[in-house]
């Protein structure tokens, strides 16, 4: 597929139009499908219309909806939607209209979850249970398979009737259609299992029959797994065969997915380098003539532009980056990429919210999926507001209050904005947090926030300056646990370690297994001689880019680590189990491979010249170490608020200064954002 660069455009490949089937897309940005839960609850239709409409208004060419099941069994969970009847079309028409009003196009994604379904009516191609589901599916009969194909086809026709520009069949990430094509999940011996031709029959029949039913004009996109990253997955040759068969059956476009939900390779979290999995999509581009869409960790226009300019794919799919910033495309086109609120691939408020049965949102953009609740309107009266502390809580309130027309002065004791985020981005794999600070720097300037760095402002000073309101966002102080010998010279705080103030030595004990304890362990055991390249990353996680082996995985490469680290916690239970669901498993695997031990149920006896003395189940132990690093949580640092309140000042406490327990950057940013909407 040749690309004709748009002259004088900052991103000539990214912003050039492309014909897909019988339709023309205005640029190369596809908004990938996301399960947001916006389709549940009150005002679901208007909330979706606002969400998708803003993204179309932000310049995206093609939007793929969240997955909608073609039948009852295919739903992802109780309450999830199906599209089976004409009387359901009114749930879709306003959403389609909102996207069309901005010149965007939208496809309905049709998703059958098969063995992944989280409800009692679970069916599958076989009776094989997915390792991430407690329930095994009931295998479909041959007649039910025929009926399921018809359900997909009928759903496609209904989508077109609702006004969608076409459909996408979800055949990746380990869902039903992906399950059908692998021997990992398909053990049938009838005409739907066994040989490759029989295993791929369901997806190919769906595409062929859907094309015949809806005609040539609507787009048919097929989201296919370009590498499964699970044992018993497809080989590269099998994937190529499926791609060609889908093209021949009438697909207009192949959108590429990478890995299954149970894969033990991080494919979207921050440690995955940008564009790390484009190799899988570009393999497919070599075997078909229809456009191929690449995805995973494409979070800035320059990354997308380079991938497109190299001809690796024809379009890029951005999902989380459009939660983070609906105006990604328009900002790129206007040469304002520095203003993009970049997805830092933390998964904390999107995927982790979904796992916690909440509506998705975004750490860096708490307005995401809450567009109707937080309209872009100015405050009633412009006020003079002082914000104390430029961590995520202070930055969020300062920028959003200024955006709403208030005059804001932001005080920061240190010489840089960011608070604890400056420590986070020193952790290997977490450099994306730097984008968050780049975004805030740009926004502070754009909205004329008066930023006073190196200013540890006092309550007295703030009272003298007579602000209309003061926001105390002064964060936390590290907790000093009550352990005999806590002031022994071998004992240091995580702050000393991460800022490089101390030499840590070769044997280290870490007290605390929270997010910071894990990050410090990761920091201290990071292998020294591994280059920061995509190849090295794939090698470390055992990814075979040739996909010669079924599933495209092999043994991971284990690197030598510079020191021996042991982590301790007082509570019982598996260390690290409270880490974020979508990233915690990665940290646990990574540290296990580096030989880090984590001990639970510990009582700390003392720290002395011999090392750390502790007991488990009443039995005393000694761990000889060079250093004991304290990562035992935080205490709020908001005392100035009561002085201000006593003097009659309107004062607001947010972030860690308000409550230190359960604090993270999501809560800090949300606190600031919500407060800005109260002004
Ligand atoms: P802080 O970030 O602590 O900011 C408070 C600011 O106030 C500081 O800059 C301080 O200098 C300033 N200040 C204090 N007193 C005054 C004064 N009198 N005048 C002016 N300024 C003052 N969270 C996540 O969600 N995800 C992660 O992956 C993650 N990783 C982390 C990794 C590490 C190593 C660390 C240390 C933290 C991590 N966090 C992470 C936690 C996250 O950074 C914090 O929860 C968040 O920064 C708290 O925000 P805050 O604004 O409340 O406070
Ligand atoms: P944390 O998650 O609350 O963990 C504190 C640890 O210290 C726990 O392991 C706790 O375990 C231990 N502890 C608490 N009180 C203690 C005491 N008196 N004596 C000894 N040990 C004690 O806090 P954190 O690690 O400081 O992290 C701060 C915040 O930043 C967290 O909310 C975290 O979510 C966030 N963060 C997130 C990430 C991420 O990747 N999402 C990364 C870093 C930080 P026991 O009580 O069992 O001993
Ligand atoms: Fe990206 Fe994190 Fe926002 Fe999810 S929560 S969209 S990963 S920045």
Coordinates of N, CA, C and O and ligand atoms in Angstrom, one line a residue, residues 270 348 420 430 479-483 494 511-517 519 568-572 578-580 583 587 604 631-634 660-665, ligand 2:
X270 N 4.1 -0.2 30.6 CA 5.1 0.8 30.4 C 6.5 0.2 30.1 O 7.3 0.9 29.4
X348 N -3.4 1.9 35.1 CA -3.9 2.0 36.5 C -5.4 2.5 36.6 O -6.1 2.0 37.4
X420 N 6.7 13.3 43.7 CA 7.3 11.9 43.7 C 7.4 11.3 42.3 O 8.0 10.3 42.1
X430 N 10.0 2.9 33.8 CA 9.0 3.9 34.1 C 9.3 5.3 33.5 O 8.7 6.3 34.0
X479 N 7.3 7.1 56.1 CA 7.1 6.6 57.4 C 8.4 6.0 58.0 O 9.0 5.3 57.3
X480 N 8.7 6.3 59.2 CA 9.8 5.7 59.9 C 9.3 4.6 60.9 O 8.7 5.0 61.9
X481 N 9.5 3.4 60.5 CA 8.9 2.4 61.4 C 9.6 2.2 62.8 O 10.8 2.6 62.8
X482 N 8.9 1.8 63.7 CA 9.4 1.7 65.1 C 10.2 0.3 65.3 O 9.6 -0.6 65.8
X483 N 11.4 0.3 64.7 CA 12.2 -1.0 64.8 C 13.4 -0.6 65.6 O 14.1 0.4 65.2
X494 N 14.1 5.0 51.0 CA 14.1 4.8 49.6 C 14.5 6.1 48.9 O 15.0 6.1 47.8
X511 N 12.5 -3.2 53.6 CA 11.4 -3.4 54.5 C 10.2 -2.7 53.9 O 10.1 -1.5 53.6
X512 N 9.2 -3.5 53.5 CA 8.0 -3.0 52.9 C 7.9 -3.6 51.4 O 8.9 -3.6 50.7
X513 N 6.7 -4.1 51.1 CA 6.5 -4.7 49.8 C 5.4 -4.0 49.1 O 4.6 -4.7 48.3
X514 N 5.2 -2.7 49.3 CA 4.2 -2.0 48.5 C 4.8 -1.6 47.2 O 5.8 -2.1 46.8
X515 N 4.1 -0.7 46.5 CA 4.6 -0.2 45.2 C 6.0 0.3 45.2 O 6.8 0.0 44.3
X516 N 6.3 1.0 46.3 CA 7.7 1.6 46.3 C 8.7 0.5 46.6 O 9.8 0.5 46.0
X517 N 8.4 -0.4 47.5 CA 9.3 -1.5 47.8 C 9.6 -2.3 46.5 O 10.8 -2.6 46.2
X519 N 9.3 -1.2 43.4 CA 10.1 -0.4 42.5 C 11.6 -0.3 42.9 O 12.5 -0.3 42.1
X568 N 10.8 -7.8 52.7 CA 10.1 -8.2 53.9 C 8.8 -7.5 54.1 O 8.7 -6.3 53.8
X569 N 7.8 -8.3 54.6 CA 6.5 -7.6 55.0 C 6.0 -8.3 56.3 O 6.3 -9.5 56.5
X570 N 5.3 -7.5 57.1 CA 4.8 -8.1 58.3 C 3.6 -8.9 58.1 O 3.4 -10.0 58.8
X571 N 2.7 -8.5 57.2 CA 1.4 -9.2 57.0 C 1.6 -10.5 56.4 O 2.6 -10.8 55.7
X572 N 0.6 -11.4 56.6 CA 0.6 -12.7 55.9 C 0.2 -12.5 54.5 O -0.1 -11.3 54.1
X578 N -1.1 -6.8 46.4 CA -1.8 -5.5 46.3 C -1.4 -4.6 45.2 O -1.8 -3.5 45.0
X579 N -0.3 -5.0 44.4 CA 0.1 -4.2 43.3 C -1.0 -4.2 42.3 O -1.9 -5.1 42.3
X580 N -1.0 -3.3 41.3 CA -2.0 -3.2 40.3 C -2.2 -4.5 39.6 O -1.2 -5.2 39.2
X583 N -0.3 -4.8 36.2 CA 1.2 -4.7 36.1 C 1.9 -5.5 37.2 O 3.1 -5.8 37.1
X587 N 5.9 -7.3 37.6 CA 7.0 -7.0 38.6 C 7.3 -8.3 39.4 O 8.5 -8.6 39.7
X604 N 10.0 -7.7 62.9 CA 11.3 -7.1 62.9 C 11.9 -7.1 64.4 O 11.2 -6.4 65.2
X631 N 11.0 1.1 53.1 CA 9.9 1.5 52.1 C 8.6 1.1 52.8 O 7.8 0.3 52.3
X632 N 8.4 1.7 54.0 CA 7.3 1.3 54.9 C 6.1 2.2 54.8 O 5.4 2.4 55.8
X633 N 5.8 2.8 53.6 CA 4.7 3.6 53.4 C 4.9 5.1 53.8 O 6.1 5.5 54.1
X634 N 3.8 5.8 53.8 CA 4.0 7.3 53.9 C 3.0 7.8 55.0 O 2.0 7.2 55.3
X660 N -2.7 9.6 53.2 CA -1.6 8.9 52.6 C -1.9 7.5 52.3 O -1.3 6.9 51.4
X661 N -2.8 6.9 53.0 CA -3.1 5.5 52.8 C -3.8 5.3 51.4 O -4.6 6.2 51.0
X662 N -3.4 4.3 50.7 CA -4.0 4.0 49.4 C -3.7 5.1 48.4 O -4.4 5.2 47.4
X663 N -2.7 5.9 48.6 CA -2.4 7.0 47.7 C -1.7 6.5 46.5 O -0.8 5.6 46.6
X664 N -2.0 7.0 45.4 CA -1.1 6.8 44.2 C -1.4 8.0 43.3 O -2.2 8.9 43.6
X665 N -0.8 8.0 42.1 CA -0.9 9.2 41.3 C -2.3 9.3 40.7 O -2.7 10.4 40.3
Ligands
LIG2 P1 2.3 1.0 50.5 O1 1.8 0.4 49.3 O2 1.2 1.4 51.5 O3 3.2 -0.1 51.2 C1 3.8 0.1 52.4 C2 4.6 -1.2 52.9 O4 5.2 -0.9 54.1 C3 3.7 -2.4 53.0 O5 4.4 -3.5 52.5 C4 3.5 -2.5 54.5 O6 3.5 -3.9 54.7 C5 4.8 -1.9 55.1 N1 4.6 -1.2 56.3 C6 3.6 -0.3 56.6 N2 3.7 0.2 57.9 C7 4.8 -0.4 58.4 C8 5.5 -0.2 59.6 N3 5.0 0.6 60.6 N4 6.6 -1.0 59.8 C9 7.1 -1.8 58.8 N5 6.5 -1.9 57.6 C10 5.4 -1.2 57.4 O7 3.1 2.2 50.3 P2 4.4 2.6 49.4 O8 5.1 1.3 48.9 O9 5.1 3.6 50.1 O10 3.7 3.2 48.1 C11 3.1 4.5 48.2 C12 2.0 4.6 47.2 O11 2.6 4.8 45.9 C13 1.2 3.4 47.2 O12 -0.2 3.7 47.4 C14 1.4 2.8 45.9 O13 0.2 2.4 45.3 C15 1.9 3.9 45.0 N6 2.8 3.3 44.1 C16 2.3 2.7 43.0 C17 3.1 2.0 42.2 C18 2.5 1.3 41.0 O14 3.2 0.6 40.3 N7 1.2 1.3 40.8 C19 4.5 2.0 42.4 C20 5.0 2.7 43.4 C21 4.2 3.3 44.3 P3 3.2 -4.6 56.1 O15 2.3 -3.7 56.9 O16 2.6 -6.0 55.8 O17 4.6 -4.8 56.7

